[in-house]
Coordinates of C-alpha atoms in Angstrom, one line a residue:
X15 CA 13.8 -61.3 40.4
X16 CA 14.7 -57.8 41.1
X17 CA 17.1 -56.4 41.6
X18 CA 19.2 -58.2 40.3
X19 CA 23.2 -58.4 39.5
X20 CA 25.8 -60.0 38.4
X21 CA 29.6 -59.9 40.1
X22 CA 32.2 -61.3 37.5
X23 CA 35.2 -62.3 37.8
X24 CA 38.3 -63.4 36.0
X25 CA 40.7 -66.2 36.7
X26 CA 42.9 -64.4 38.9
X27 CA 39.8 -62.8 41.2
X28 CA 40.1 -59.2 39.6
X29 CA 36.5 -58.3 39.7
X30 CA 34.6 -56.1 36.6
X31 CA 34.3 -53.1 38.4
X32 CA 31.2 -52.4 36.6
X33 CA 29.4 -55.0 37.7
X34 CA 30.9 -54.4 41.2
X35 CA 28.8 -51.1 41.5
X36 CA 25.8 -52.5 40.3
X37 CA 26.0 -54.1 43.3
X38 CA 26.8 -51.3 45.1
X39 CA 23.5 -49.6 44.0
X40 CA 21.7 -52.2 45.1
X41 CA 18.6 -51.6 47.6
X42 CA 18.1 -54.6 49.9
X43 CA 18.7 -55.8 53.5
X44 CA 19.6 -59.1 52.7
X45 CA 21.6 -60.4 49.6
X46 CA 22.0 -63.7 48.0
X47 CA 24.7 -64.1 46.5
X48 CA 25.3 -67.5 44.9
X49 CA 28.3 -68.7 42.9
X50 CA 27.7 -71.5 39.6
X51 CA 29.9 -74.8 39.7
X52 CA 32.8 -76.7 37.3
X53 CA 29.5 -77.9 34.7
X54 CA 28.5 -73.5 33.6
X55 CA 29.1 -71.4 30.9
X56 CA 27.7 -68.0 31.2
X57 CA 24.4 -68.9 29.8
X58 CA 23.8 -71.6 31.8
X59 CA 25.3 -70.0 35.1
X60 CA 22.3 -67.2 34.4
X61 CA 19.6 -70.0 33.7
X62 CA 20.7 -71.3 37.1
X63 CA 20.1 -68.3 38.7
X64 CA 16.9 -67.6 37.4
X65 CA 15.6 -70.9 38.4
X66 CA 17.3 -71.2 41.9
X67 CA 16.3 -67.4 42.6
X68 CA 12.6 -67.9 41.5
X69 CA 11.0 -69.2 44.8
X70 CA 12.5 -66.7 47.2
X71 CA 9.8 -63.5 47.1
X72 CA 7.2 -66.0 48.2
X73 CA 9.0 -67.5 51.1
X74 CA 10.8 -64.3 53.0
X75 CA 9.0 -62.2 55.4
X76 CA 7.3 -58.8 55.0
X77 CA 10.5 -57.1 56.9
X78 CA 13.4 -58.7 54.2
X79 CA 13.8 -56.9 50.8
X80 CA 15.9 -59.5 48.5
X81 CA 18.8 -58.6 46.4
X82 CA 19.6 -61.1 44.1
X83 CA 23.4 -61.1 42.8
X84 CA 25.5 -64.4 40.4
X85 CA 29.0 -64.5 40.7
X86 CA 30.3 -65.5 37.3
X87 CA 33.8 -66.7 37.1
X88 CA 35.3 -68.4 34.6
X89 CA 34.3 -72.0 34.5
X90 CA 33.4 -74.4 31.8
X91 CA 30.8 -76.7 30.6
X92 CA 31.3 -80.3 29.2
X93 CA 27.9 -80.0 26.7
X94 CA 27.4 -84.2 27.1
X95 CA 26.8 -84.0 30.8
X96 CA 23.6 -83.4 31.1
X97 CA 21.6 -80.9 33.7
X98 CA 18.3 -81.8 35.1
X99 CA 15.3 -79.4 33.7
X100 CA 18.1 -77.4 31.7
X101 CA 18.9 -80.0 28.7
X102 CA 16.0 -81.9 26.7
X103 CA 16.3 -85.3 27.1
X104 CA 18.1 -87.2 24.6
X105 CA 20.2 -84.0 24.1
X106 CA 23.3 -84.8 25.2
X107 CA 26.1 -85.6 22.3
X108 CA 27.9 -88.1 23.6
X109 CA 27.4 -91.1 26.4
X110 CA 29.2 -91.6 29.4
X111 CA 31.5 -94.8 27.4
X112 CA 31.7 -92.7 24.4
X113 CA 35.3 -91.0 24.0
X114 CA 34.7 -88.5 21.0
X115 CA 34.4 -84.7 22.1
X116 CA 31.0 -83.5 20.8
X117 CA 31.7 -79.8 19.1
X118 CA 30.5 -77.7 22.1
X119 CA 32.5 -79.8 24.5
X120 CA 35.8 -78.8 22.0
X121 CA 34.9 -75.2 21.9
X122 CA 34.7 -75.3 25.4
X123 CA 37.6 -76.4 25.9
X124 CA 38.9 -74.0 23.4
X125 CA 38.2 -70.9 25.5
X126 CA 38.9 -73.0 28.9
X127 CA 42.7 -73.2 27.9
X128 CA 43.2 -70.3 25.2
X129 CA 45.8 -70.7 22.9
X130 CA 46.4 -74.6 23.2
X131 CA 44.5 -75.0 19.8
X132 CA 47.4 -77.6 18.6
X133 CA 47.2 -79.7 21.6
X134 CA 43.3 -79.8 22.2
X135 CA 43.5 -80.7 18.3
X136 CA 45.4 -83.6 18.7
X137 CA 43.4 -84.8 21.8
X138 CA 40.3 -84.5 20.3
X139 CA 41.7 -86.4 17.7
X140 CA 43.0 -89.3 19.3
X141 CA 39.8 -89.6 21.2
X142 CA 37.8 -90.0 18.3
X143 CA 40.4 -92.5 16.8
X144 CA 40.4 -94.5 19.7
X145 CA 43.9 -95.9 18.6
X146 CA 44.9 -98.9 20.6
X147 CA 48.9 -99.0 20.8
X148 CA 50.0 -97.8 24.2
X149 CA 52.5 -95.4 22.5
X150 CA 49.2 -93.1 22.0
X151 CA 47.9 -93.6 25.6
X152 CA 51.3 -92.0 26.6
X153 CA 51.0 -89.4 24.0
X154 CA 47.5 -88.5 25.3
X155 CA 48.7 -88.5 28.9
X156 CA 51.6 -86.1 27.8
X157 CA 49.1 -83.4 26.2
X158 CA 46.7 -83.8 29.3
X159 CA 49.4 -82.9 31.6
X160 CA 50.7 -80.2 29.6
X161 CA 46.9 -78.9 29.3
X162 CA 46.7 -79.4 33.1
X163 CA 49.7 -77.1 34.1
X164 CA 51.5 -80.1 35.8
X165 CA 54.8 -80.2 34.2
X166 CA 55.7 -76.5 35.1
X167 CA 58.8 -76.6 36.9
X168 CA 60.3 -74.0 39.7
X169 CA 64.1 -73.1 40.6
X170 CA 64.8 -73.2 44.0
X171 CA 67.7 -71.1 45.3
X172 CA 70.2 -73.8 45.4
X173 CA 69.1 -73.9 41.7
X174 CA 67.5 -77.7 41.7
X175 CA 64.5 -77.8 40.2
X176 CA 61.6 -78.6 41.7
X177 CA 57.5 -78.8 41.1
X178 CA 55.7 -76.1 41.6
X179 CA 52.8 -77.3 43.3
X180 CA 51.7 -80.7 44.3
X181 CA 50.6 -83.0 41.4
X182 CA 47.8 -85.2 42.0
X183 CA 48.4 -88.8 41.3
X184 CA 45.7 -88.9 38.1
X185 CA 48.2 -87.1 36.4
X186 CA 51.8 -89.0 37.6
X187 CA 50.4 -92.7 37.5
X188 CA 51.2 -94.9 34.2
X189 CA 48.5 -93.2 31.9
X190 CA 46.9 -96.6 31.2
X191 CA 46.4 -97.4 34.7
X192 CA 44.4 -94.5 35.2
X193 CA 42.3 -94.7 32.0
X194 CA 41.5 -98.2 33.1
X195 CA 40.4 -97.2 36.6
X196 CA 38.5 -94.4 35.1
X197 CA 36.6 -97.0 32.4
X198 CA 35.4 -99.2 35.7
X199 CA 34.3 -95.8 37.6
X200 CA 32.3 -94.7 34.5
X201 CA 30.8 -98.1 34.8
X202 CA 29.8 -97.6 38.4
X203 CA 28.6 -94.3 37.6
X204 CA 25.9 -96.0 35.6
X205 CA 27.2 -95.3 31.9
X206 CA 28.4 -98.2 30.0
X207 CA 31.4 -99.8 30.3
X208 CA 34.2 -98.7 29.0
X209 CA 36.7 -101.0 30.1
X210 CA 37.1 -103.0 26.8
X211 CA 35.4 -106.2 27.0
X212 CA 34.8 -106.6 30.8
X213 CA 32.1 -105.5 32.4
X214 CA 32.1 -103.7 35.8
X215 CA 34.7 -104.4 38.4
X216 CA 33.6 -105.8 41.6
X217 CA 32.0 -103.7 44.0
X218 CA 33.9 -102.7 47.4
X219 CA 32.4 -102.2 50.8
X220 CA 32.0 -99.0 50.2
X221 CA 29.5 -98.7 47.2
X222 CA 32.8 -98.1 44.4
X223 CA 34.5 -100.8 42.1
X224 CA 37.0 -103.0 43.9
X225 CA 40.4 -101.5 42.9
X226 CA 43.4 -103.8 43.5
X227 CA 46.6 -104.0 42.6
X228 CA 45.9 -106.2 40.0
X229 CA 42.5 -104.3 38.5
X230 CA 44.9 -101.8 36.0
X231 CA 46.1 -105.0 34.1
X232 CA 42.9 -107.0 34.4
X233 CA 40.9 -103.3 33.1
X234 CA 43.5 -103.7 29.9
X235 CA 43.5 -107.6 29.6
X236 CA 40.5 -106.5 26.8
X237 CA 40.5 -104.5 24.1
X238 CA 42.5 -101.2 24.8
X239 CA 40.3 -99.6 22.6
X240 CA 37.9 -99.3 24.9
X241 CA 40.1 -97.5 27.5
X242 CA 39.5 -93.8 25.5
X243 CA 36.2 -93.7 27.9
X244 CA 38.0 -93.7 30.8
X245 CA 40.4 -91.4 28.6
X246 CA 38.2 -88.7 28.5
X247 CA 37.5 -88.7 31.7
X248 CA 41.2 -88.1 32.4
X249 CA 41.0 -85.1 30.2
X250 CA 37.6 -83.6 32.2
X251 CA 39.6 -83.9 35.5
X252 CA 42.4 -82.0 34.1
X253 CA 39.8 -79.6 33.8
X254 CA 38.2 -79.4 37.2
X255 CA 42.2 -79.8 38.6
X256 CA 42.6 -76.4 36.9
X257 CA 38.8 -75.3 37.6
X258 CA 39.5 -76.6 41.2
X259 CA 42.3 -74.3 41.7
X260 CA 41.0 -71.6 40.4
X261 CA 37.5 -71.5 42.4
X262 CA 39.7 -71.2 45.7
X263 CA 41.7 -68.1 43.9
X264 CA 38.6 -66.2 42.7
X265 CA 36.5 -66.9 46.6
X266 CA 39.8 -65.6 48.5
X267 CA 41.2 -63.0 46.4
X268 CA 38.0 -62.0 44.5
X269 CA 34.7 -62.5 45.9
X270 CA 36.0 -62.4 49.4
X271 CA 37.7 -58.9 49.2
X272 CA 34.6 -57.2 47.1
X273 CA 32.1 -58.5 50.0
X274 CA 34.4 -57.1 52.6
X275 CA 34.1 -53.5 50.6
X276 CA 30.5 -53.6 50.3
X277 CA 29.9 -54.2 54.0
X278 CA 32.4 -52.0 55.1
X279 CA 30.4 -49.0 53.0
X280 CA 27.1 -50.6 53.8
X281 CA 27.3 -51.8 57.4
X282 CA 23.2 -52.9 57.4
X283 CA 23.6 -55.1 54.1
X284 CA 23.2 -59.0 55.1
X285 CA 24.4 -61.4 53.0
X286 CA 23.7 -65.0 52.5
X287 CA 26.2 -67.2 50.3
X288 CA 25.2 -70.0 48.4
X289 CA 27.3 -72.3 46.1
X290 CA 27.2 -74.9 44.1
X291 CA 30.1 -77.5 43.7
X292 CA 33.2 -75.7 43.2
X293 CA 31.0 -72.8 44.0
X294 CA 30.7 -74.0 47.1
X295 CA 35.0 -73.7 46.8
X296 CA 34.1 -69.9 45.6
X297 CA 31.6 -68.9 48.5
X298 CA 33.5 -70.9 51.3
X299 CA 37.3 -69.2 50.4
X300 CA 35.8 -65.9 50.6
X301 CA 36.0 -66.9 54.0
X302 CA 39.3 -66.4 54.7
X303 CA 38.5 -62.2 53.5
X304 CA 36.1 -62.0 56.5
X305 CA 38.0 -60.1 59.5
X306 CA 37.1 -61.4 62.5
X307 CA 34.4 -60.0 64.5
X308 CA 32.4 -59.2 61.4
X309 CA 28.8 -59.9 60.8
X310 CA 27.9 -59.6 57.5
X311 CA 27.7 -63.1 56.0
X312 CA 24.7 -64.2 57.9
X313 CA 24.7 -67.8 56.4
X314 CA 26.7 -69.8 53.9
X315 CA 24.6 -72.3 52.2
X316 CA 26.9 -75.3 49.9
X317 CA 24.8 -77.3 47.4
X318 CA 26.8 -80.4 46.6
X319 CA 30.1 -78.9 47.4
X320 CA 33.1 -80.2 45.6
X321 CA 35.8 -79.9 48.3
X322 CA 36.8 -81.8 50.9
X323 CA 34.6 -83.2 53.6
X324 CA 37.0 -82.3 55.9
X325 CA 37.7 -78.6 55.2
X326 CA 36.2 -77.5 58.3
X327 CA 38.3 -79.3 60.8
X328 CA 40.5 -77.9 63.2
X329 CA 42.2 -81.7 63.2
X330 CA 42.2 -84.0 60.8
X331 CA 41.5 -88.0 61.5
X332 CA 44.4 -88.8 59.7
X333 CA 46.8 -86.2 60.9
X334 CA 46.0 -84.9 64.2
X335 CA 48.9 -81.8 63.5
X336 CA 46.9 -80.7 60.3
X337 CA 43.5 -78.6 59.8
X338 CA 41.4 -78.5 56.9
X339 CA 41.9 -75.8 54.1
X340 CA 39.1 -74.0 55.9
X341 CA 39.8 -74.8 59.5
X342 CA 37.5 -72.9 61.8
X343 CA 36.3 -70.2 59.3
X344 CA 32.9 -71.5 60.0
X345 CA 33.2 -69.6 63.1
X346 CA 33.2 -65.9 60.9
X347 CA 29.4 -66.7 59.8
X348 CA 27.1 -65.2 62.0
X349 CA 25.2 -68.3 61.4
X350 CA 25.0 -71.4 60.2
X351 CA 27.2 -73.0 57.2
X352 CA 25.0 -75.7 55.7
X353 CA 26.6 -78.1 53.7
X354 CA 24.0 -79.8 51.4
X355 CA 24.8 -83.8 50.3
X356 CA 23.1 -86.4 47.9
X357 CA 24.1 -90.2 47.7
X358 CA 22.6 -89.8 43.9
X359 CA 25.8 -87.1 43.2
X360 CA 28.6 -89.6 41.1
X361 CA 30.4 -86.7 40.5
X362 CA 31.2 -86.8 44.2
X363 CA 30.5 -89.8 45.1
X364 CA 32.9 -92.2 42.6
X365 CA 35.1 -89.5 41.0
X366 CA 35.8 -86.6 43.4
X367 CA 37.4 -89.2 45.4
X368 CA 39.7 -91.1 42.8
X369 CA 40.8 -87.9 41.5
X370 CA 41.4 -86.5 44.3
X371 CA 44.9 -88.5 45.5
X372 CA 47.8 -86.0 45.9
X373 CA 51.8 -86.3 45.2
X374 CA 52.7 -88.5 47.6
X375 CA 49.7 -90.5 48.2
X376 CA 50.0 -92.2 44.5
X377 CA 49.8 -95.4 45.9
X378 CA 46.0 -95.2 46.9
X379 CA 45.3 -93.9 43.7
X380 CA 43.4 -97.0 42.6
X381 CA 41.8 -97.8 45.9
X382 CA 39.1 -95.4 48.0
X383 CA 40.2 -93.3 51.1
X384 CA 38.0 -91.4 52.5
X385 CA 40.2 -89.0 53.4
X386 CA 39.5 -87.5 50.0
X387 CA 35.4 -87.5 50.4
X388 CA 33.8 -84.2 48.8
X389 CA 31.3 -82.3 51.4
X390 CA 28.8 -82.7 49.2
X391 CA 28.9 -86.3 48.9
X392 CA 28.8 -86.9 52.9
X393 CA 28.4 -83.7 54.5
X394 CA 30.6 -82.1 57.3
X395 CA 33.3 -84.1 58.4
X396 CA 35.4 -84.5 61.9
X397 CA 33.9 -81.2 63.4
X398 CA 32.5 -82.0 66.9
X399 CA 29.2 -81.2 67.4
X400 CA 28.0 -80.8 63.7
X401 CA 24.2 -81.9 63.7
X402 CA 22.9 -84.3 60.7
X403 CA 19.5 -84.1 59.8
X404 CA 17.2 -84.9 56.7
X405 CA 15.8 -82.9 54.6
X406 CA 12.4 -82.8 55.4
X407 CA 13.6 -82.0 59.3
X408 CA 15.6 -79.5 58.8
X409 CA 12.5 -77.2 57.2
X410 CA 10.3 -78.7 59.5
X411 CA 12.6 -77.6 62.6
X412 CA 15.5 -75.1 61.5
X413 CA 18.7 -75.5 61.5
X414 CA 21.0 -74.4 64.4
X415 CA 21.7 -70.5 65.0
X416 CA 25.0 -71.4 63.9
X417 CA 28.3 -73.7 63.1
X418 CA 28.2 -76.1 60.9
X419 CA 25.0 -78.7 60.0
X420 CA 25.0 -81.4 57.3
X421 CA 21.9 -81.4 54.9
X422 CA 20.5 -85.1 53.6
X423 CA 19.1 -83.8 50.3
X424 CA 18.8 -87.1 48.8
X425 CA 15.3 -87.1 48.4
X426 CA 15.2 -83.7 46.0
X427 CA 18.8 -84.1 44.8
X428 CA 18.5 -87.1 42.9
X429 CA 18.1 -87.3 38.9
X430 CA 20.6 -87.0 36.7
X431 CA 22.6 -89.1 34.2
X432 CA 26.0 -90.7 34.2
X433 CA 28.9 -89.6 34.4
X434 CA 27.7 -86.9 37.1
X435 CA 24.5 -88.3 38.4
X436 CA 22.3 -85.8 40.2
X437 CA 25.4 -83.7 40.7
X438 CA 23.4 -80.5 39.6
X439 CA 20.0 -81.4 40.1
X440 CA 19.6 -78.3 42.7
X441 CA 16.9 -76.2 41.0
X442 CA 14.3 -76.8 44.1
X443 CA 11.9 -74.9 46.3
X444 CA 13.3 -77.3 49.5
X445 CA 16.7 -75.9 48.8
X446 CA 15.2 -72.4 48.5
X447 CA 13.3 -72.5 51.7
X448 CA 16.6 -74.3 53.6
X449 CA 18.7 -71.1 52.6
X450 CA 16.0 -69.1 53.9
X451 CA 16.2 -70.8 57.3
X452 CA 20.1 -70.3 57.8
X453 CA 19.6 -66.7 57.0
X454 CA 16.6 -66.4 59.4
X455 CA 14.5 -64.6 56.2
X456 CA 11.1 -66.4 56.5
X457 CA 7.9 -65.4 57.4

């Protein structure tokens, strides 16, 4: 597809001014620009693109000439998760109950956190060993946190100390604990067990493994051995915790600003976001760079968006005195913000939630609340007014003119293995010809 460029970014959102002015340069009316998610290195970020993008000349009208434009920013991939029509099958190193770090996953890893070669060393280490004294769970939880960023401290003016940032619960809770909840949601995921000797936990109400007060002890009444699964899934969500984090920084200080610039010196340029889980986080938090009263993002499309469900929201259910990171920002999109959901997504449907408990709310940690649900595991939460609708019927009869609309993509967004289930399987002409109706582009 042409023409076509490429906006990078580093972790702080300072933008590669080169690539900036290919962008600049470009001739279009209408530009699509769509941010990768947490499971992308470069390579696979520009596969993505060149798959996602391919439809589009075939389904816009004679009127719309199409820039195409990736947003790399600095993400990561974990090489044993595979991606629907992007990995052969069989490919994959390792299996979701398999704790060793395959050598792509290490290198990864590597340039994710520079200069921690020591650490990741000794965590790649002890989850190939799989020892089973609890002295080396604490050891591993130790090097997670560290890798994480969560023990930095801050000196207040009264000179206690005090954290810097909220800590989510994964990485405060007794290490074991966690590992063993993690083991039972790989299970539910649809990998093996990896809670020792036991198979899965009991299922809830609500489609996840029943997590009691007494399921940590039960999870290591077996071999503790087998507790490194759920292990290494701690370590992967110290990686989206910083990934997380970082998504929002590059959308609101990066992305955001550089869109503002090109439609202040191009005032007839349209854009059309798109972004897939975390980003989704990218595309939305540019958001917050949009002055009000502008028109320029004519339609924000989220493919299983790994953020809250309730981002949106001017109140939340929970807290009526509190908004969602995003509150009303839907409202600076001269059109609609579609937020795209799958039931098949694990990623968002067992482990977004469970890793998502904050400081403070440590004791759901091993128990759901849906007051941590991802937006692209349920759509658009607690904004009145937001219109669901399947797939099929929202190309068969558009999608409202604007606001928010949840997007049933079940029946396209579906294969994938565990641990991440159909959590990228996004590379479809449906979810081509939907972006194309938010941004009113088709024939």
């Amino acid at each position: 597809m042409a023409p076509y460029a490429e906006l990078t970014f580093d972790s702080e959102g300072d933008v590669d001014r080169v690539t900036q002015g290919a962008v600049a340069r470009m001739e279009a009316t209408d530009v699509l620009v769509f941010a990768h998610g947490w499971n992308s290195d470069r390579s696979t970020a520009t596969r993505l693109y060149d798959r996602f993008f391919a439809p589009f000349p075939s389904l816009v009208g004679a009127g719309v000439r199409l820039g195409y434009v990736g947003v790399v920013w600095p993400s990561m991939r974990f090489s044993d998760e595979p991606i629907p029509d992007f990995d052969p099958p069989g490919a994959r190193a390792g299996g979701a109950g398999e704790s060793a770090l395959d050598p792509g996953t290490r290198r990864a890893l590597g340039e994710f956190w520079p200069g921690r070669t020591a650490e990741l060393d000794r965590v790649a280490h002890l989850l190939a060993e799989r020892p089973g004294s609890p002295a080396a769970f604490v050891e591993f939880g130790a090097l997670v946190r560290e890798l994480a960023g969560v023990d930095a401290v801050t000196t207040t003016a009264a000179g206690a100390a005090a954290t810097a940032t909220p800590v989510p619960a994964i990485f405060t809770q007794d290490v074991l604990e966690v590992c063993g909840a993690f083991s039972r949601a790989l299970a539910r995921a649809g990998g093996p067990s990896a809670a020792g000797t036991h198979g899965p936990a009991a299922e809830g109400a609500d489609g996840l493994a029943a997590e009691g007060p007494d399921a940590p002890a039960a999870a290591a009444d077996g071999d503790p051995h087998g507790l490194w699964g759920g292990a290494k899934e701690l370590l992967r969500q110290a990686a989206y915790y910083r990934m997380k984090k970082r998504a929002g920084i590059v959308g609101e200080r990066g992305l955001g600003p550089v869109l503002a610039g090109l439609a202040a010196a191009r005032p007839a340029l349209r854009f059309h976001l798109i972004g897939h889980s975390f980003g989704a986080r990218v595309v939305s938090f540019s958001l917050r760079s949009v002055p009000d009263g502008a028109r320029y993002v004519k339609s924000v499309t989220l493919l299983q968006g790994a953020f809250s469900h309730y981002a949106f929201s001017d109140r939340l259910p929970h807290d009526k005195g509190r908004g969602g990171a995003l509150r009303g920002l839907q409202r600076r999109v001269d059109g609609p913000v579609v937020a795209c959901h799958s039931p098949h997504d694990s990623a968002l449907r067992v482990f977004y939630p469970l890793a998502s408990r904050m400081a403070g709310d440590s004791a759901g940690l091993l128990g759901f609340d849906e007051r941590w649900g991802a937006i692209g595991h349920d759509g658009v939460q607690a904004v009145p007014g937001t219109p669901r609708l399947a797939l099929d019927t929202a190309l068969r009869a558009g999608v409202p003119a604007a606001g928010c609309v949840s997007v049933d993509a079940g029946s396209v967004v579906r294969r994938g293995g565990a641990p991440s289930g159909a959590h990228s399987d996004i590379c479809h002409e449906e979810l081509a010809r939907l972006v194309v109706a938010a941004g009113r582009m088709g024939r």
